[in-house]
Each structure stands twice: as structure tokens, then as C-alpha cells.
Amino acid sequence: LVRNKQFVSVFPKILLSTMVLEKPIVIDCRDHLHGRLASIVAKELLAGQKVVLVRCEEMVISGSLVRNQTKYAQFRAKHMNTNPERGPFHFRSPARIVWRTIRGMVHQKTARGQAAIGRLSTFEGIPHPYDKMKRKVIPAALRVVRLKPGRNFCKLGDLANNVGWKHKELVDRLEDKRRAKSEAFFQKKKAAAALKAKAEEAAAGELAKVNETLAAAGY
């Protein structure tokens, strides 16, 4: 089957037409390793999945802050000799740094790669409406799983702040507000759940027959 050229050319079309994709996946980048998360997300994008990355400033890179600053300084020295305005362009915000990393993993000079990078959104902090959506983590890219204990690492937000990103304080302030609202909502939800449990316990005797009937019907 692999040698059959006709089968090989048709197979990707069949695969894409029968693929089951979820709604946009929201990933919380906090404490994930930069390169490992980027490679996993790139694969998902190429498969047709929409992905949203939040809290990019909390992502980590292996190696000390000084080492990564030196590497970024070398990267910034790369430019067109006669007209630097033509690129390459060196992004300073964490969200754009992550976006550029993933762009390099999806063959962005092809139509397929352009479509893939169009499915990606990256943000500093957790803006509305993603603050009220279920967020996921990628265990295979977590620092505590992948990085040997004792090794140096630094946050992407700290690196970006040291190379020219000007909005770290603003994002921190907005995140503090979001966390306060989130905590208030959680406490309210917990109190409501406790009241519901208490009411169900009080009415357990009255609802016994109803529950038996529902159980028999498969509920």
C-alpha cells in the first residue's frame, strides 16, 4: 500500500475528512518548557486543531537567565546587512516569541503551514473570554516532568522584560485582578455546592422512590 502512489496521494484527504477535532483547545503555558510545548502544539495545528496559548510569560526555558539573554543578543544581531528594516524581525513580547517559535515548526512558507499558523492564538495573561473557559496542560512538556532537578531555568516573561518588552507590570497587575475575581467566584461556587448537598441530604427520604424510578429508567 505504501508503494501505491495513488493511495499515498489520496490518503491525507481521507484522513483529514474523517478526523474528529475538538473546539479550540486553551492551554495554560505556566511552567511548561518552551520548545517541548511548541513542538506538540505545532503537530496539533498541522492536524487541523485550533489552539489558544495563555500565560505565555509564565512559560520557562532551560538554562539561566544570563545564558538566554546572551543567546537572544546573538539572535538580535542577525539582520539584513544593507537594509535591516526588511528583517529578520526580533519580537520582544512573550506571546510573539512563542508564536514565532511555532511558526518555524509548521513549514510556514507552504499553504498548509500558513493555514496551520492561522489556527494559533497566543496571549500574555488570560484575557476574556478564556478566563472563563477550561484550560489544559501538556504533561509531556511540563518542567517538573522533563527538566532534571537542579538544572537552571528562567521564565520567558523575565527574559522578554530584559530585552525590551515594556508591559510586564501591566500584565502582572491585570493578572492579580483576574485571580481575585476567580477566587471570589470559586468560593461562591463552593458555598452553593455545599447548600445543594445539604438540601439533597435533608430530602433523601422523600426522594427515595423518585430516585428508584429514575434509576430503573437509566438516569
mmCIF file of C-alpha atoms in Angstrom, residues 7-209:
data_model
loop_
_atom_site.group_PDB
_atom_site.id
_atom_site.type_symbol
_atom_site.label_atom_id
_atom_site.label_comp_id
_atom_site.label_asym_id
_atom_site.label_seq_id
_atom_site.Cartn_x
_atom_site.Cartn_y
_atom_site.Cartn_z
ATOM 1 C CA PHE A 7 -3.113 5.598 -2.427
ATOM 2 C CA VAL A 8 -0.443 7.871 -0.916
ATOM 3 C CA SER A 9 -1.822 10.976 -2.681
ATOM 4 C CA VAL A 10 -5.440 10.246 -1.642
ATOM 5 C CA PHE A 11 -4.704 9.098 1.926
ATOM 6 C CA PRO A 12 -4.184 12.585 3.504
ATOM 7 C CA LYS A 13 -7.531 13.752 2.064
ATOM 8 C CA ILE A 14 -9.300 10.736 3.567
ATOM 9 C CA LEU A 15 -7.529 11.292 6.899
ATOM 10 C CA LEU A 16 -8.460 14.992 7.098
ATOM 11 C CA SER A 17 -12.081 14.421 6.080
ATOM 12 C CA THR A 18 -12.645 11.795 8.826
ATOM 13 C CA MET A 19 -10.609 13.491 11.568
ATOM 14 C CA VAL A 20 -12.520 14.412 14.737
ATOM 15 C CA LEU A 21 -11.408 17.837 16.013
ATOM 16 C CA GLU A 22 -12.373 19.445 19.298
ATOM 17 C CA LYS A 23 -13.365 23.056 19.867
ATOM 18 C CA PRO A 24 -10.368 25.396 20.269
ATOM 19 C CA ILE A 25 -8.091 23.971 22.986
ATOM 20 C CA VAL A 26 -6.978 26.518 25.595
ATOM 21 C CA ILE A 27 -3.554 25.635 27.054
ATOM 22 C CA ASP A 28 -2.170 27.272 30.193
ATOM 23 C CA CYS A 29 1.555 27.693 29.470
ATOM 24 C CA ARG A 30 2.585 28.183 33.110
ATOM 25 C CA ASP A 31 5.686 26.087 33.967
ATOM 26 C CA HIS A 32 5.836 24.379 30.547
ATOM 27 C CA LEU A 33 9.136 24.093 28.682
ATOM 28 C CA HIS A 34 9.176 26.417 25.679
ATOM 29 C CA GLY A 35 10.498 24.099 22.951
ATOM 30 C CA ARG A 36 8.646 20.965 24.059
ATOM 31 C CA LEU A 37 5.289 22.704 24.234
ATOM 32 C CA ALA A 38 5.894 24.428 20.887
ATOM 33 C CA SER A 39 6.604 21.131 19.091
ATOM 34 C CA ILE A 40 3.455 19.456 20.462
ATOM 35 C CA VAL A 41 1.282 22.457 19.568
ATOM 36 C CA ALA A 42 2.786 22.582 16.045
ATOM 37 C CA LYS A 43 1.720 18.964 15.441
ATOM 38 C CA GLU A 44 -1.831 19.722 16.591
ATOM 39 C CA LEU A 45 -2.042 22.801 14.356
ATOM 40 C CA LEU A 46 -0.911 20.828 11.311
ATOM 41 C CA ALA A 47 -3.587 18.230 12.074
ATOM 42 C CA GLY A 48 -6.252 20.954 11.895
ATOM 43 C CA GLN A 49 -6.790 21.705 15.592
ATOM 44 C CA LYS A 50 -7.277 25.299 16.763
ATOM 45 C CA VAL A 51 -5.093 26.103 19.795
ATOM 46 C CA VAL A 52 -5.041 29.089 22.170
ATOM 47 C CA LEU A 53 -1.991 29.595 24.420
ATOM 48 C CA VAL A 54 -2.484 31.771 27.519
ATOM 49 C CA ARG A 55 0.008 32.969 30.172
ATOM 50 C CA CYS A 56 2.929 32.770 27.722
ATOM 51 C CA GLU A 57 5.003 34.946 30.077
ATOM 52 C CA GLU A 58 4.929 32.083 32.642
ATOM 53 C CA MET A 59 6.491 29.603 30.213
ATOM 54 C CA VAL A 60 10.058 28.546 31.091
ATOM 55 C CA ILE A 61 13.248 27.994 29.102
ATOM 56 C CA SER A 62 16.031 25.679 30.272
ATOM 57 C CA GLY A 63 19.280 27.499 31.071
ATOM 58 C CA SER A 64 19.912 30.511 33.272
ATOM 59 C CA LEU A 65 18.550 33.979 32.548
ATOM 60 C CA VAL A 66 22.067 35.291 31.760
ATOM 61 C CA ARG A 67 22.685 32.473 29.256
ATOM 62 C CA ASN A 68 19.360 33.052 27.488
ATOM 63 C CA GLN A 69 19.920 36.815 27.389
ATOM 64 C CA THR A 70 23.270 36.206 25.684
ATOM 65 C CA LYS A 71 21.630 33.902 23.136
ATOM 66 C CA TYR A 72 18.912 36.487 22.452
ATOM 67 C CA ALA A 73 21.561 39.191 21.980
ATOM 68 C CA GLN A 74 23.227 36.978 19.341
ATOM 69 C CA PHE A 75 19.833 36.469 17.709
ATOM 70 C CA ARG A 76 19.195 40.235 17.622
ATOM 71 C CA ALA A 77 22.481 40.741 15.770
ATOM 72 C CA LYS A 78 21.073 38.770 12.814
ATOM 73 C CA HIS A 79 19.644 41.225 10.278
ATOM 74 C CA MET A 80 19.813 42.141 6.613
ATOM 75 C CA ASN A 81 23.161 43.832 6.040
ATOM 76 C CA THR A 82 22.029 46.546 3.605
ATOM 77 C CA ASN A 83 18.538 47.231 4.972
ATOM 78 C CA PRO A 84 17.763 45.892 8.492
ATOM 79 C CA GLU A 85 14.130 47.064 8.183
ATOM 80 C CA ARG A 86 13.485 44.087 5.907
ATOM 81 C CA GLY A 87 14.154 41.585 8.695
ATOM 82 C CA PRO A 88 14.513 39.195 10.272
ATOM 83 C CA PHE A 89 12.275 40.741 12.929
ATOM 84 C CA HIS A 90 13.037 40.129 16.613
ATOM 85 C CA PHE A 91 9.866 40.024 18.713
ATOM 86 C CA ARG A 92 10.140 41.032 22.357
ATOM 87 C CA SER A 93 6.754 40.132 23.850
ATOM 88 C CA PRO A 94 6.457 36.548 25.222
ATOM 89 C CA ALA A 95 3.345 35.781 23.164
ATOM 90 C CA ARG A 96 5.049 36.751 19.905
ATOM 91 C CA ILE A 97 8.265 34.915 20.821
ATOM 92 C CA VAL A 98 6.211 31.724 21.302
ATOM 93 C CA TRP A 99 4.252 32.391 18.096
ATOM 94 C CA ARG A 100 7.497 32.797 16.110
ATOM 95 C CA THR A 101 8.937 29.573 17.563
ATOM 96 C CA ILE A 102 5.858 27.596 16.493
ATOM 97 C CA ARG A 103 5.840 29.306 13.078
ATOM 98 C CA GLY A 104 9.264 27.783 12.423
ATOM 99 C CA MET A 105 7.862 24.287 13.094
ATOM 100 C CA VAL A 106 4.924 24.284 10.640
ATOM 101 C CA HIS A 107 6.585 24.919 7.239
ATOM 102 C CA GLN A 108 5.035 28.384 7.125
ATOM 103 C CA LYS A 109 6.127 29.072 3.535
ATOM 104 C CA THR A 110 3.623 26.490 2.263
ATOM 105 C CA ALA A 111 -0.163 26.882 2.083
ATOM 106 C CA ARG A 112 -0.581 24.121 4.668
ATOM 107 C CA GLY A 113 1.802 25.872 7.061
ATOM 108 C CA GLN A 114 0.069 29.230 6.617
ATOM 109 C CA ALA A 115 -3.285 27.613 7.390
ATOM 110 C CA ALA A 116 -1.773 25.924 10.464
ATOM 111 C CA ILE A 117 -0.272 29.115 11.934
ATOM 112 C CA GLY A 118 -3.626 30.819 11.318
ATOM 113 C CA ARG A 119 -5.192 28.394 13.828
ATOM 114 C CA LEU A 120 -2.878 29.571 16.619
ATOM 115 C CA SER A 121 -3.543 32.386 19.112
ATOM 116 C CA THR A 122 -1.072 33.408 21.836
ATOM 117 C CA PHE A 123 -1.630 35.768 24.781
ATOM 118 C CA GLU A 124 0.099 37.200 27.822
ATOM 119 C CA GLY A 125 -2.084 36.661 30.880
ATOM 120 C CA ILE A 126 -5.561 35.149 30.485
ATOM 121 C CA PRO A 127 -7.819 37.654 28.692
ATOM 122 C CA HIS A 128 -11.609 37.403 28.332
ATOM 123 C CA PRO A 129 -13.246 35.042 27.303
ATOM 124 C CA TYR A 130 -10.513 32.467 28.034
ATOM 125 C CA ASP A 131 -10.550 33.284 31.767
ATOM 126 C CA LYS A 132 -13.941 31.521 31.960
ATOM 127 C CA MET A 133 -13.014 28.516 29.810
ATOM 128 C CA LYS A 134 -11.493 25.206 30.850
ATOM 129 C CA ARG A 135 -7.709 25.347 30.477
ATOM 130 C CA LYS A 136 -5.479 22.327 29.883
ATOM 131 C CA VAL A 137 -1.851 21.397 30.497
ATOM 132 C CA ILE A 138 0.506 19.185 28.456
ATOM 133 C CA PRO A 139 2.149 16.689 30.875
ATOM 134 C CA ALA A 140 4.834 15.761 28.306
ATOM 135 C CA ALA A 141 6.041 19.385 28.256
ATOM 136 C CA LEU A 142 5.929 20.219 31.985
ATOM 137 C CA ARG A 143 9.190 21.384 33.560
ATOM 138 C CA VAL A 144 8.770 19.158 36.631
ATOM 139 C CA VAL A 145 8.475 16.112 34.335
ATOM 140 C CA ARG A 146 11.107 16.942 31.725
ATOM 141 C CA LEU A 147 13.836 19.034 33.372
ATOM 142 C CA LYS A 148 16.334 17.353 35.679
ATOM 143 C CA PRO A 149 16.085 18.699 39.276
ATOM 144 C CA GLY A 150 18.781 21.261 40.000
ATOM 145 C CA ARG A 151 19.099 22.469 36.407
ATOM 146 C CA ASN A 152 18.853 26.193 35.731
ATOM 147 C CA PHE A 153 15.812 27.661 34.030
ATOM 148 C CA CYS A 154 14.237 31.091 33.545
ATOM 149 C CA LYS A 155 10.776 32.477 32.840
ATOM 150 C CA LEU A 156 10.044 33.772 29.360
ATOM 151 C CA GLY A 157 8.456 36.896 30.878
ATOM 152 C CA ASP A 158 11.685 37.789 32.706
ATOM 153 C CA LEU A 159 13.737 37.281 29.547
ATOM 154 C CA ALA A 160 11.325 39.393 27.487
ATOM 155 C CA ASN A 161 11.350 42.137 30.134
ATOM 156 C CA ASN A 162 15.167 42.264 29.996
ATOM 157 C CA VAL A 163 15.306 42.518 26.197
ATOM 158 C CA GLY A 164 12.794 45.320 25.694
ATOM 159 C CA TRP A 165 9.226 44.147 26.495
ATOM 160 C CA LYS A 166 7.522 47.069 28.274
ATOM 161 C CA HIS A 167 4.270 45.574 29.603
ATOM 162 C CA LYS A 168 5.323 43.155 32.359
ATOM 163 C CA GLU A 169 3.979 45.335 35.194
ATOM 164 C CA LEU A 170 0.678 45.886 33.378
ATOM 165 C CA VAL A 171 0.168 42.151 32.771
ATOM 166 C CA ASP A 172 1.041 41.367 36.421
ATOM 167 C CA ARG A 173 -1.497 43.954 37.610
ATOM 168 C CA LEU A 174 -4.257 42.588 35.364
ATOM 169 C CA GLU A 175 -3.457 39.017 36.411
ATOM 170 C CA ASP A 176 -3.768 39.969 40.118
ATOM 171 C CA LYS A 177 -7.250 41.370 39.395
ATOM 172 C CA ARG A 178 -8.230 38.230 37.465
ATOM 173 C CA ARG A 179 -7.024 35.941 40.248
ATOM 174 C CA ALA A 180 -9.006 37.909 42.863
ATOM 175 C CA LYS A 181 -12.206 37.637 40.782
ATOM 176 C CA SER A 182 -11.552 33.943 40.157
ATOM 177 C CA GLU A 183 -11.098 33.237 43.894
ATOM 178 C CA ALA A 184 -14.360 35.063 44.738
ATOM 179 C CA PHE A 185 -16.219 33.059 42.072
ATOM 180 C CA PHE A 186 -14.762 29.776 43.364
ATOM 181 C CA GLN A 187 -15.769 30.474 46.975
ATOM 182 C CA LYS A 188 -19.308 31.342 45.850
ATOM 183 C CA LYS A 189 -19.484 28.153 43.766
ATOM 184 C CA LYS A 190 -18.224 26.065 46.713
ATOM 185 C CA ALA A 191 -20.850 27.570 49.048
ATOM 186 C CA ALA A 192 -23.622 26.853 46.508
ATOM 187 C CA ALA A 193 -22.430 23.230 46.133
ATOM 188 C CA ALA A 194 -22.429 22.789 49.935
ATOM 189 C CA LEU A 195 -26.010 24.123 50.169
ATOM 190 C CA LYS A 196 -27.121 21.783 47.381
ATOM 191 C CA ALA A 197 -25.535 18.773 49.106
ATOM 192 C CA LYS A 198 -27.198 19.743 52.387
ATOM 193 C CA ALA A 199 -30.624 20.085 50.691
ATOM 194 C CA GLU A 200 -30.238 16.703 48.967
ATOM 195 C CA GLU A 201 -29.323 15.075 52.279
ATOM 196 C CA ALA A 202 -32.366 16.629 54.002
ATOM 197 C CA ALA A 203 -34.715 15.446 51.236
ATOM 198 C CA ALA A 204 -33.128 11.996 50.840
ATOM 199 C CA GLY A 205 -36.104 10.183 52.443
ATOM 200 C CA GLU A 206 -38.688 11.959 50.282
ATOM 201 C CA LEU A 207 -36.725 11.401 47.092
ATOM 202 C CA ALA A 208 -36.026 7.685 47.639
ATOM 203 C CA LYS A 209 -38.944 6.493 45.472
#
